[in-house]
Amino acid sequence: MTAETQVREPLTLKRVGRFVADNPLIPLVVLLLLLVGVLEFMRPGIVNERWIGNTIKFAIPLAMLAACQTMTMLTGGIDLSAAVAATISAFVMATQVPIVGVPLAICIGLLPAILMGLVNGFGVAVCRVHPLIMTLGTGLIATGCLQVYQRFVIASGSVVPDGLAWLGTGRTWGLPNSLLLFVPMAVLIIWAQRRTGFGRLLYALGSNETASRISGVRPWQVFLALYALSGLIAGVTGLLYVGLIKAPSLSLVNPLLLPSVAAAVIGGTSIFGGRGGYGGTILGALILTVLGTLLTLLQMPEGARRILFGLIILTVTTIYIRLTEQSR
Amino acid sequence: MTEHEPQTSLLDAQGVSKKFGAVVALRDASLTIQKGQIVALMGANGAGKSTFVKVLTGALRPDTGHVRIKGEERRVGSPAEARRSGLLPVYQEPSLIPDLSVADNLRLADTPVDDFRHWVAELGIEGLRLDDMIGALPLATLRILDLARALAAKPDVLLLDEMTAALPTDLVDKVLRTVRAQADKGQSVIYISHRFAEIAQICDRATVLRDGETVGDLPIAPGVEEQVVELMLGTVLDKAPTRDAATGHGGKGEAHVRVRHLAAGSKLEDVSLDLHRGEVLGVVALEGQGQDELFEALAGMIKPTAGQIAIDDVPVSFSHPADAIAAGLTYVPGDRADGLLMSRSVHENIALPQLARISKWGAIRMKAEADKVAAAIDRLQIDTRAMGEVQRLSGGNQQKVTIGRWIAAGVDTLLLFDPTRGIDVRTKRQIYLLVRELAAQGASVLYYTSELAEVPAACDRAVVIFNGKVVDVIEAADADEPTLMRAAYGLTRAEGEPA
C-alpha cells in the first residue's frame, strides 16, 4: 500500500518512457530509417545519392518554417502567420528586384515579415492575446495587404535572383546548396536553445510562466523578441523557397504551414510548451518529406493519400506522447 | 444552551476514520448535532477539519465509522444528492458561477426566489438586482448571496465554513444575528471558524479535533477559549524540534526591510514589521489572515493598496517581481507548483534567475553556471539521482530546488512561505538549519509557517497576524505553541500590547 509499490508496477513501460523522454531523438531516427527501409523495399534502388539530395532539398524549407513553430511552441504558443510572412517576403522581394536591384530587394522583402513578427509579439506579450488567435489574425491581415500590394506592382513583373535559385535548387558534390544556409542556422538555433539565456527562457516560460515571473523574468520582453525572430526566420524561409520553386505567387509557402506544425509536433515539441527542441523538428521535417514520397509511390488517389497522411501523423504523435508521458 | 434529551440526533457522526495512502487524515472523529443547535467545529492546521467536512457532506467515503443524518446513513454522492439529504455547506469560496446572473444561479440550484430575496434583505444587502452578473459583484456580497441561497433551501443542517472571513463588520453582525435567530427557530448549524469571539456569541457547543481525532466536546461558557486551545494543542510540546544552530544576531540595529501599514487585496489590512539583517522573522497566522497577500506584495506579485515598504530606509515600490528581486527580496511560494519549472531539469530550475535580465540573454557561461548550481545542490544536499525533470523529485527535494535557486543567485532577503508544508522530517530539519545558517551569514528571512512548533526552532522573533493586522510580536524564547496558538486565534496576552 505504500507509494513505492505503486510506482513499481508499470516499471518497464515507465523505463521506456523515461528513456524516450531523456533521449527523444532516438525513436525519431529509428522511425526515419524505418520509412527509408520501407521505401527501398517497395522500389529497390530508389534510395540513392540523388534521392537523398532531393529529399533534403525539400525538407529544408519545411524544417526552417518549423523552426518558427518549434520556438513559439516551446513557450506554449504557435505562429500561424509564419507561412504568410514567408510568402510576403518572397513575393515582395521578387517584385522589387526589377525596381531596386537584388540586395535592396532582399532587405525590403524581409521587412514585412519582421513587422508581422513584431505585431504578433506586441499582441501576445502586451495585449495577452492568445498566440493562436493573434497569429491567425495577422496572417489574414497580411494576406489582404499582399493582394493590395500586388495591384501596384503587377506591371513591373517579378524576377527570382540567380543567387537564390542557385541556393534553392543547386547542388555541390551531390549535396543541395541550401545546406549552406540551413546548417549554420540549425546549429545556431540548437545552440541558442541550450546555451543562451534567451533559449532557456523559452523553455522556462512554456514550463511555468508564474515561476518565471517570480524568478524575475519579464515575459513580454521574451515574447516580443521571440515572435519578431520567428517573423525573420519565416521571411528567410520564403526567400529560399522561392529560389526552389522559382515562381512567386500569392500563396507560395501556405501549403507548408500545417506540415510545419506537424514537423514540430512529431519532433517531440509539446504544444503546451516547456518540452522539445529543434533537433527533433529537423527529423520531423525529414520524416514528413519521406512519408510524402512514400505515399506518392503508392499511387493512391489524392484523397486517400491525405487521409493516410493524417492518420500516420496522429498515430505517431499519440504513441510518442504516450511514451514520454509515462514518466510524468 | 438548549438542554436536550438523548433522542436520535439530527446529525450523528461516530468513529470516522480516513486514510490517504500512508497518511492518516482522520483517526476517530465524531460530531453530533441536535435540532436548533449551533456547534463550532475547531482544530489547528492539519487537524483533519477539511477531511471531516468532506466526509460529512458526502464528498468522501470514510474508511470506518458512520455518518447519519436524521437516522439515515450518509451515502457518497453528487452535490445535488447532498443537498436533498438535508446538509448544505457554504464554503469560503462562494459556489456561484461568475458568468451567469444571480437569477440564473438560483435556477441552477432550484432556489425559491422569494425566500432568497427575503434572506438577502434580512442579511443586509440592498439594491441587489437579480439580473446582475455574479462576476461583477464584490466578494463580501457573493458570500452573503451564497448564504442566502443556502438558507432559502431550508436545509436541516447548515455547514458554514469561515462564513465571516472577508466580510465587513456590519455584515458580520447581521450574519451572526440571523444565524442565531434561525437556530432558535430550530435550524441546526455546524460553524467552522477561527474567531473565538463569534463562537462565544452564537455557538452552543464546540467540538475540537486534534490529529484526526475528536478530543473534546464542550459547552460554550466563559473561559472555554483556554480549554479549547489546550485541547487543540494536546501534549505535542515534547515533540517540538530543538534549535541546534547558532542563535542569529538578528533583531538589533536598523531595520533592513521596513514595512509600514501595508494593505493589499481583500485580506491584508494593516501590517507593520521590521526585518533586520541576520534575522529570521517568523510570521504566524491561521489560514487566510492576509499572510499570502503580505508575501505577494513584498515579492512584487501584487500591488499594495496602502502603506510603505522601505529597504535600508529607502522607500521602494514594485510593479513586477523583477523589481523586488533587484531590491534583494526573493520569494519562495507556498505552492511548489507555482515556483518550479516542472518539465525542466534541476540545473535549469536553479539557474533560472541568473538569466532573467535581457543583458543575460546571450551565451551562457556554462562552466560558471555549473559551478554555482553544483554549489547550491551541494549546500542543500539535493538528491539528484533523478537527474531529469524536476517533477520526478520528491516534495522535499523540489522545495530545496526552489530555495537553491536563490542560494545560487546570492541571498539578501528571503521570503519563505510555508517551506516545510508536506515534506519529510529530515528535510524539514535541513531547511531550519539552512535558514539559520543564511541568517548567520547576514541574510534576512521572513518565514511564514503553518506549523507553530517550527517557530522556536527556526525564528528569532515572530509576528502574529490575525484578520489582516499584526496582533502580537513574540520573541523566540517565549514562542511556545500555546502562546503562539492563543495569539494566532486573536486571544491577546494579558500584558500584550503589540510591539
PDB file of N, CA and C in Angstrom, chain A residues 1-2 17-18 21-22 191 194-201 203-219 221-223 225 273-276 327-328, chain B residues 21-22 300-301 319-323 325 331 333 337-344 347-348 351-353 355-356 358 360-364 366 369 386 388-389 391-392 405-406:
ATOM      1  N   MET A   1       0.813  -1.215   0.000  1.00  0.00           N
ATOM      2  CA  MET A   1       0.000   0.000   0.000  1.00  0.00           C
ATOM      3  C   MET A   1       0.848   1.269   0.000  1.00  0.00           C
ATOM      4  N   THR A   2       2.140   1.134   0.181  1.00  0.00           N
ATOM      5  CA  THR A   2       2.943   2.349   0.185  1.00  0.00           C
ATOM      6  C   THR A   2       3.108   2.859  -1.235  1.00  0.00           C
ATOM      7  N   GLY A  17       9.578   4.947 -21.219  1.00  0.00           N
ATOM      8  CA  GLY A  17       9.128   6.331 -21.271  1.00  0.00           C
ATOM      9  C   GLY A  17      10.219   7.284 -20.857  1.00  0.00           C
ATOM     10  N   ARG A  18      10.893   6.951 -19.768  1.00  0.00           N
ATOM     11  CA  ARG A  18      11.962   7.828 -19.294  1.00  0.00           C
ATOM     12  C   ARG A  18      13.107   7.901 -20.280  1.00  0.00           C
ATOM     13  N   ALA A  21      12.028  10.046 -22.968  1.00  0.00           N
ATOM     14  CA  ALA A  21      11.992  11.440 -22.536  1.00  0.00           C
ATOM     15  C   ALA A  21      13.397  12.021 -22.427  1.00  0.00           C
ATOM     16  N   ASP A  22      14.352  11.178 -22.011  1.00  0.00           N
ATOM     17  CA  ASP A  22      15.719  11.670 -21.880  1.00  0.00           C
ATOM     18  C   ASP A  22      16.466  11.697 -23.209  1.00  0.00           C
ATOM     19  N   TRP A 191      22.027  25.635 -30.650  1.00  0.00           N
ATOM     20  CA  TRP A 191      22.937  26.190 -29.644  1.00  0.00           C
ATOM     21  C   TRP A 191      22.193  27.207 -28.780  1.00  0.00           C
ATOM     22  N   ARG A 194      19.923  25.730 -26.146  1.00  0.00           N
ATOM     23  CA  ARG A 194      20.553  25.064 -25.000  1.00  0.00           C
ATOM     24  C   ARG A 194      21.477  25.955 -24.209  1.00  0.00           C
ATOM     25  N   ARG A 195      22.162  26.854 -24.925  1.00  0.00           N
ATOM     26  CA  ARG A 195      23.287  27.534 -24.275  1.00  0.00           C
ATOM     27  C   ARG A 195      23.142  29.040 -24.189  1.00  0.00           C
ATOM     28  N   THR A 196      21.963  29.584 -24.456  1.00  0.00           N
ATOM     29  CA  THR A 196      21.816  31.023 -24.262  1.00  0.00           C
ATOM     30  C   THR A 196      20.682  31.277 -23.282  1.00  0.00           C
ATOM     31  N   GLY A 197      20.773  32.438 -22.651  1.00  0.00           N
ATOM     32  CA  GLY A 197      19.730  32.819 -21.712  1.00  0.00           C
ATOM     33  C   GLY A 197      18.380  32.884 -22.395  1.00  0.00           C
ATOM     34  N   PHE A 198      18.352  33.453 -23.615  1.00  0.00           N
ATOM     35  CA  PHE A 198      17.093  33.578 -24.335  1.00  0.00           C
ATOM     36  C   PHE A 198      16.448  32.217 -24.567  1.00  0.00           C
ATOM     37  N   GLY A 199      17.262  31.262 -25.020  1.00  0.00           N
ATOM     38  CA  GLY A 199      16.728  29.927 -25.280  1.00  0.00           C
ATOM     39  C   GLY A 199      16.163  29.280 -24.027  1.00  0.00           C
ATOM     40  N   ARG A 200      16.893  29.394 -22.941  1.00  0.00           N
ATOM     41  CA  ARG A 200      16.409  28.811 -21.680  1.00  0.00           C
ATOM     42  C   ARG A 200      15.085  29.432 -21.256  1.00  0.00           C
ATOM     43  N   LEU A 201      14.970  30.752 -21.494  1.00  0.00           N
ATOM     44  CA  LEU A 201      13.747  31.428 -21.066  1.00  0.00           C
ATOM     45  C   LEU A 201      12.540  30.946 -21.866  1.00  0.00           C
ATOM     46  N   TYR A 203      11.984  27.866 -22.779  1.00  0.00           N
ATOM     47  CA  TYR A 203      11.549  26.665 -22.048  1.00  0.00           C
ATOM     48  C   TYR A 203      10.901  27.051 -20.720  1.00  0.00           C
ATOM     49  N   ALA A 204      11.520  28.017 -20.037  1.00  0.00           N
ATOM     50  CA  ALA A 204      11.020  28.395 -18.713  1.00  0.00           C
ATOM     51  C   ALA A 204       9.597  28.935 -18.806  1.00  0.00           C
ATOM     52  N   LEU A 205       9.374  29.827 -19.780  1.00  0.00           N
ATOM     53  CA  LEU A 205       8.039  30.413 -19.909  1.00  0.00           C
ATOM     54  C   LEU A 205       7.008  29.353 -20.285  1.00  0.00           C
ATOM     55  N   GLY A 206       7.427  28.428 -21.152  1.00  0.00           N
ATOM     56  CA  GLY A 206       6.490  27.391 -21.555  1.00  0.00           C
ATOM     57  C   GLY A 206       6.214  26.405 -20.432  1.00  0.00           C
ATOM     58  N   SER A 207       7.180  26.243 -19.549  1.00  0.00           N
ATOM     59  CA  SER A 207       7.017  25.286 -18.461  1.00  0.00           C
ATOM     60  C   SER A 207       6.173  25.871 -17.345  1.00  0.00           C
ATOM     61  N   ASN A 208       6.419  27.123 -16.989  1.00  0.00           N
ATOM     62  CA  ASN A 208       5.664  27.739 -15.904  1.00  0.00           C
ATOM     63  C   ASN A 208       5.909  29.239 -15.900  1.00  0.00           C
ATOM     64  N   GLU A 209       4.919  29.974 -16.405  1.00  0.00           N
ATOM     65  CA  GLU A 209       5.117  31.415 -16.521  1.00  0.00           C
ATOM     66  C   GLU A 209       5.186  32.086 -15.150  1.00  0.00           C
ATOM     67  N   THR A 210       4.374  31.590 -14.203  1.00  0.00           N
ATOM     68  CA  THR A 210       4.391  32.179 -12.859  1.00  0.00           C
ATOM     69  C   THR A 210       5.767  32.021 -12.222  1.00  0.00           C
ATOM     70  N   ALA A 211       6.311  30.801 -12.312  1.00  0.00           N
ATOM     71  CA  ALA A 211       7.627  30.564 -11.725  1.00  0.00           C
ATOM     72  C   ALA A 211       8.665  31.457 -12.377  1.00  0.00           C
ATOM     73  N   SER A 212       8.539  31.670 -13.676  1.00  0.00           N
ATOM     74  CA  SER A 212       9.494  32.519 -14.374  1.00  0.00           C
ATOM     75  C   SER A 212       9.392  33.958 -13.877  1.00  0.00           C
ATOM     76  N   ARG A 213       8.140  34.426 -13.704  1.00  0.00           N
ATOM     77  CA  ARG A 213       7.957  35.795 -13.204  1.00  0.00           C
ATOM     78  C   ARG A 213       8.562  35.942 -11.811  1.00  0.00           C
ATOM     79  N   ILE A 214       8.298  34.944 -10.949  1.00  0.00           N
ATOM     80  CA  ILE A 214       8.838  35.005  -9.594  1.00  0.00           C
ATOM     81  C   ILE A 214      10.360  35.061  -9.630  1.00  0.00           C
ATOM     82  N   SER A 215      10.941  34.438 -10.661  1.00  0.00           N
ATOM     83  CA  SER A 215      12.394  34.434 -10.772  1.00  0.00           C
ATOM     84  C   SER A 215      12.925  35.694 -11.428  1.00  0.00           C
ATOM     85  N   GLY A 216      12.039  36.630 -11.728  1.00  0.00           N
ATOM     86  CA  GLY A 216      12.487  37.912 -12.247  1.00  0.00           C
ATOM     87  C   GLY A 216      12.393  38.081 -13.753  1.00  0.00           C
ATOM     88  N   VAL A 217      11.839  37.089 -14.456  1.00  0.00           N
ATOM     89  CA  VAL A 217      11.701  37.198 -15.906  1.00  0.00           C
ATOM     90  C   VAL A 217      10.523  38.121 -16.218  1.00  0.00           C
ATOM     91  N   ARG A 218      10.720  39.028 -17.170  1.00  0.00           N
ATOM     92  CA  ARG A 218       9.598  39.827 -17.649  1.00  0.00           C
ATOM     93  C   ARG A 218       9.132  39.207 -18.963  1.00  0.00           C
ATOM     94  N   PRO A 219       8.047  38.456 -18.920  1.00  0.00           N
ATOM     95  CA  PRO A 219       7.671  37.653 -20.084  1.00  0.00           C
ATOM     96  C   PRO A 219       7.482  38.460 -21.372  1.00  0.00           C
ATOM     97  N   GLN A 221       9.092  40.832 -22.671  1.00  0.00           N
ATOM     98  CA  GLN A 221      10.331  41.048 -23.422  1.00  0.00           C
ATOM     99  C   GLN A 221      10.671  39.816 -24.258  1.00  0.00           C
ATOM    100  N   VAL A 222      10.504  38.663 -23.623  1.00  0.00           N
ATOM    101  CA  VAL A 222      10.844  37.423 -24.327  1.00  0.00           C
ATOM    102  C   VAL A 222       9.882  37.197 -25.495  1.00  0.00           C
ATOM    103  N   PHE A 223       8.579  37.379 -25.231  1.00  0.00           N
ATOM    104  CA  PHE A 223       7.599  37.131 -26.294  1.00  0.00           C
ATOM    105  C   PHE A 223       7.821  38.052 -27.480  1.00  0.00           C
ATOM    106  N   ALA A 225      10.574  39.551 -28.492  1.00  0.00           N
ATOM    107  CA  ALA A 225      11.764  39.143 -29.242  1.00  0.00           C
ATOM    108  C   ALA A 225      11.516  37.846 -29.996  1.00  0.00           C
ATOM    109  N   GLY A 273       4.116  23.600 -24.389  1.00  0.00           N
ATOM    110  CA  GLY A 273       5.302  24.342 -24.007  1.00  0.00           C
ATOM    111  C   GLY A 273       6.204  23.593 -23.045  1.00  0.00           C
ATOM    112  N   GLY A 274       7.462  24.050 -22.980  1.00  0.00           N
ATOM    113  CA  GLY A 274       8.389  23.547 -21.978  1.00  0.00           C
ATOM    114  C   GLY A 274       9.171  22.313 -22.357  1.00  0.00           C
ATOM    115  N   ARG A 275       8.772  21.642 -23.434  1.00  0.00           N
ATOM    116  CA  ARG A 275       9.462  20.412 -23.811  1.00  0.00           C
ATOM    117  C   ARG A 275       9.742  20.415 -25.307  1.00  0.00           C
ATOM    118  N   GLY A 276      10.881  19.817 -25.679  1.00  0.00           N
ATOM    119  CA  GLY A 276      11.177  19.646 -27.094  1.00  0.00           C
ATOM    120  C   GLY A 276      12.425  20.382 -27.499  1.00  0.00           C
ATOM    121  N   SER A 327       6.451   9.064 -17.966  1.00  0.00           N
ATOM    122  CA  SER A 327       7.419   9.442 -16.938  1.00  0.00           C
ATOM    123  C   SER A 327       6.891  10.559 -16.054  1.00  0.00           C
ATOM    124  N   ARG A 328       5.703  11.087 -16.365  1.00  0.00           N
ATOM    125  CA  ARG A 328       5.217  12.185 -15.527  1.00  0.00           C
ATOM    126  C   ARG A 328       4.597  11.678 -14.254  1.00  0.00           C
TER     127      ARG A 328
ATOM    128  N   GLY B  21      -3.452   6.954   1.378  1.00  0.00           N
ATOM    129  CA  GLY B  21      -2.181   6.240   1.319  1.00  0.00           C
ATOM    130  C   GLY B  21      -1.710   5.954   2.724  1.00  0.00           C
ATOM    131  N   ALA B  22      -0.500   6.420   3.034  1.00  0.00           N
ATOM    132  CA  ALA B  22       0.035   6.157   4.358  1.00  0.00           C
ATOM    133  C   ALA B  22      -0.346   7.257   5.349  1.00  0.00           C
ATOM    134  N   GLY B 300       6.503  41.605  -5.011  1.00  0.00           N
ATOM    135  CA  GLY B 300       6.187  42.308  -6.249  1.00  0.00           C
ATOM    136  C   GLY B 300       5.145  41.614  -7.101  1.00  0.00           C
ATOM    137  N   MET B 301       4.459  40.609  -6.530  1.00  0.00           N
ATOM    138  CA  MET B 301       3.436  39.898  -7.311  1.00  0.00           C
ATOM    139  C   MET B 301       2.142  40.701  -7.389  1.00  0.00           C
ATOM    140  N   SER B 319       6.529  46.965  -9.276  1.00  0.00           N
ATOM    141  CA  SER B 319       5.441  46.688 -10.208  1.00  0.00           C
ATOM    142  C   SER B 319       5.614  45.306 -10.834  1.00  0.00           C
ATOM    143  N   HIS B 320       6.694  44.634 -10.504  1.00  0.00           N
ATOM    144  CA  HIS B 320       6.955  43.312 -11.076  1.00  0.00           C
ATOM    145  C   HIS B 320       7.914  42.603 -10.112  1.00  0.00           C
ATOM    146  N   PRO B 321       7.836  41.257 -10.027  1.00  0.00           N
ATOM    147  CA  PRO B 321       8.784  40.555  -9.164  1.00  0.00           C
ATOM    148  C   PRO B 321      10.238  40.929  -9.466  1.00  0.00           C
ATOM    149  N   ALA B 322      10.532  41.263 -10.721  1.00  0.00           N
ATOM    150  CA  ALA B 322      11.904  41.630 -11.067  1.00  0.00           C
ATOM    151  C   ALA B 322      12.364  42.845 -10.257  1.00  0.00           C
ATOM    152  N   ASP B 323      11.440  43.784  -9.973  1.00  0.00           N
ATOM    153  CA  ASP B 323      11.792  44.955  -9.167  1.00  0.00           C
ATOM    154  C   ASP B 323      12.150  44.529  -7.750  1.00  0.00           C
ATOM    155  N   ILE B 325      13.215  41.612  -6.809  1.00  0.00           N
ATOM    156  CA  ILE B 325      14.476  40.873  -6.837  1.00  0.00           C
ATOM    157  C   ILE B 325      15.651  41.847  -6.901  1.00  0.00           C
ATOM    158  N   TYR B 331      11.490  35.383  -3.410  1.00  0.00           N
ATOM    159  CA  TYR B 331      10.273  34.775  -2.901  1.00  0.00           C
ATOM    160  C   TYR B 331      10.234  33.287  -3.225  1.00  0.00           C
ATOM    161  N   PRO B 333       7.390  30.576  -3.121  1.00  0.00           N
ATOM    162  CA  PRO B 333       5.953  30.477  -2.893  1.00  0.00           C
ATOM    163  C   PRO B 333       5.575  29.208  -2.140  1.00  0.00           C
ATOM    164  N   ALA B 337       4.198  24.111  -7.037  1.00  0.00           N
ATOM    165  CA  ALA B 337       3.840  24.131  -8.455  1.00  0.00           C
ATOM    166  C   ALA B 337       3.927  25.545  -9.022  1.00  0.00           C
ATOM    167  N   ASP B 338       3.857  26.576  -8.162  1.00  0.00           N
ATOM    168  CA  ASP B 338       3.978  27.949  -8.638  1.00  0.00           C
ATOM    169  C   ASP B 338       5.424  28.355  -8.822  1.00  0.00           C
ATOM    170  N   GLY B 339       6.337  27.605  -8.222  1.00  0.00           N
ATOM    171  CA  GLY B 339       7.717  28.054  -8.210  1.00  0.00           C
ATOM    172  C   GLY B 339       8.633  27.287  -9.135  1.00  0.00           C
ATOM    173  N   LEU B 340       8.176  26.148  -9.626  1.00  0.00           N
ATOM    174  CA  LEU B 340       9.091  25.275 -10.352  1.00  0.00           C
ATOM    175  C   LEU B 340       8.734  25.114 -11.818  1.00  0.00           C
ATOM    176  N   LEU B 341       9.773  24.925 -12.619  1.00  0.00           N
ATOM    177  CA  LEU B 341       9.577  24.512 -13.999  1.00  0.00           C
ATOM    178  C   LEU B 341       9.541  22.985 -13.968  1.00  0.00           C
ATOM    179  N   MET B 342       8.338  22.427 -13.838  1.00  0.00           N
ATOM    180  CA  MET B 342       8.219  21.006 -13.573  1.00  0.00           C
ATOM    181  C   MET B 342       8.817  20.142 -14.679  1.00  0.00           C
ATOM    182  N   SER B 343       8.749  20.614 -15.912  1.00  0.00           N
ATOM    183  CA  SER B 343       9.223  19.774 -17.005  1.00  0.00           C
ATOM    184  C   SER B 343      10.692  20.011 -17.337  1.00  0.00           C
ATOM    185  N   ARG B 344      11.371  20.822 -16.523  1.00  0.00           N
ATOM    186  CA  ARG B 344      12.787  21.091 -16.792  1.00  0.00           C
ATOM    187  C   ARG B 344      13.677  20.486 -15.695  1.00  0.00           C
ATOM    188  N   HIS B 347      19.034  21.596 -12.785  1.00  0.00           N
ATOM    189  CA  HIS B 347      20.011  22.597 -13.208  1.00  0.00           C
ATOM    190  C   HIS B 347      19.324  23.852 -13.756  1.00  0.00           C
ATOM    191  N   GLU B 348      18.419  23.653 -14.707  1.00  0.00           N
ATOM    192  CA  GLU B 348      17.759  24.812 -15.319  1.00  0.00           C
ATOM    193  C   GLU B 348      16.902  25.562 -14.315  1.00  0.00           C
ATOM    194  N   ALA B 351      19.278  27.662 -12.149  1.00  0.00           N
ATOM    195  CA  ALA B 351      19.983  28.731 -12.862  1.00  0.00           C
ATOM    196  C   ALA B 351      19.041  29.824 -13.369  1.00  0.00           C
ATOM    197  N   LEU B 352      17.723  29.569 -13.302  1.00  0.00           N
ATOM    198  CA  LEU B 352      16.768  30.470 -13.941  1.00  0.00           C
ATOM    199  C   LEU B 352      16.922  31.961 -13.600  1.00  0.00           C
ATOM    200  N   PRO B 353      17.001  32.348 -12.320  1.00  0.00           N
ATOM    201  CA  PRO B 353      17.030  33.787 -12.025  1.00  0.00           C
ATOM    202  C   PRO B 353      18.225  34.503 -12.636  1.00  0.00           C
ATOM    203  N   LEU B 355      19.347  34.266 -15.528  1.00  0.00           N
ATOM    204  CA  LEU B 355      19.205  34.543 -16.953  1.00  0.00           C
ATOM    205  C   LEU B 355      18.078  35.513 -17.218  1.00  0.00           C
ATOM    206  N   ALA B 356      17.427  35.999 -16.155  1.00  0.00           N
ATOM    207  CA  ALA B 356      16.180  36.730 -16.343  1.00  0.00           C
ATOM    208  C   ALA B 356      16.363  38.050 -17.072  1.00  0.00           C
ATOM    209  N   ILE B 358      17.630  40.984 -19.620  1.00  0.00           N
ATOM    210  CA  ILE B 358      17.944  40.974 -21.048  1.00  0.00           C
ATOM    211  C   ILE B 358      19.453  40.885 -21.269  1.00  0.00           C
ATOM    212  N   LYS B 360      21.440  39.160 -19.903  1.00  0.00           N
ATOM    213  CA  LYS B 360      21.923  37.785 -19.748  1.00  0.00           C
ATOM    214  C   LYS B 360      21.359  36.850 -20.809  1.00  0.00           C
ATOM    215  N   TRP B 361      20.736  37.421 -21.862  1.00  0.00           N
ATOM    216  CA  TRP B 361      20.100  36.582 -22.871  1.00  0.00           C
ATOM    217  C   TRP B 361      21.097  35.902 -23.792  1.00  0.00           C
ATOM    218  N   GLY B 362      22.332  36.372 -23.804  1.00  0.00           N
ATOM    219  CA  GLY B 362      23.319  35.816 -24.730  1.00  0.00           C
ATOM    220  C   GLY B 362      23.849  34.470 -24.280  1.00  0.00           C
ATOM    221  N   ALA B 363      25.061  34.160 -24.736  1.00  0.00           N
ATOM    222  CA  ALA B 363      25.653  32.866 -24.424  1.00  0.00           C
ATOM    223  C   ALA B 363      25.823  32.700 -22.912  1.00  0.00           C
ATOM    224  N   ILE B 364      25.474  31.514 -22.431  1.00  0.00           N
ATOM    225  CA  ILE B 364      25.628  31.221 -21.016  1.00  0.00           C
ATOM    226  C   ILE B 364      27.054  30.767 -20.772  1.00  0.00           C
ATOM    227  N   MET B 366      28.803  28.375 -19.341  1.00  0.00           N
ATOM    228  CA  MET B 366      28.358  27.084 -18.814  1.00  0.00           C
ATOM    229  C   MET B 366      29.146  26.645 -17.587  1.00  0.00           C
ATOM    230  N   GLU B 369      28.176  28.679 -14.552  1.00  0.00           N
ATOM    231  CA  GLU B 369      26.822  28.318 -14.151  1.00  0.00           C
ATOM    232  C   GLU B 369      26.814  26.961 -13.461  1.00  0.00           C
ATOM    233  N   ALA B 386      17.607  11.389  -9.739  1.00  0.00           N
ATOM    234  CA  ALA B 386      16.686  11.530 -10.863  1.00  0.00           C
ATOM    235  C   ALA B 386      17.052  12.827 -11.563  1.00  0.00           C
ATOM    236  N   GLY B 388      16.636  14.022 -14.431  1.00  0.00           N
ATOM    237  CA  GLY B 388      15.799  14.623 -15.467  1.00  0.00           C
ATOM    238  C   GLY B 388      14.899  15.721 -14.963  1.00  0.00           C
ATOM    239  N   GLU B 389      13.609  15.545 -15.171  1.00  0.00           N
ATOM    240  CA  GLU B 389      12.666  16.605 -14.872  1.00  0.00           C
ATOM    241  C   GLU B 389      12.427  16.730 -13.368  1.00  0.00           C
ATOM    242  N   GLN B 391       9.828  17.285 -11.827  1.00  0.00           N
ATOM    243  CA  GLN B 391       8.610  16.657 -11.294  1.00  0.00           C
ATOM    244  C   GLN B 391       8.849  15.223 -10.831  1.00  0.00           C
ATOM    245  N   ARG B 392      10.009  14.675 -11.167  1.00  0.00           N
ATOM    246  CA  ARG B 392      10.291  13.322 -10.687  1.00  0.00           C
ATOM    247  C   ARG B 392      10.856  13.323  -9.272  1.00  0.00           C
ATOM    248  N   ARG B 405      17.648  27.932  -5.848  1.00  0.00           N
ATOM    249  CA  ARG B 405      17.680  28.953  -6.885  1.00  0.00           C
ATOM    250  C   ARG B 405      18.211  30.263  -6.338  1.00  0.00           C
ATOM    251  N   TRP B 406      17.739  30.645  -5.149  1.00  0.00           N
ATOM    252  CA  TRP B 406      18.149  31.943  -4.598  1.00  0.00           C
ATOM    253  C   TRP B 406      19.486  31.846  -3.884  1.00  0.00           C
TER     254      TRP B 406
END
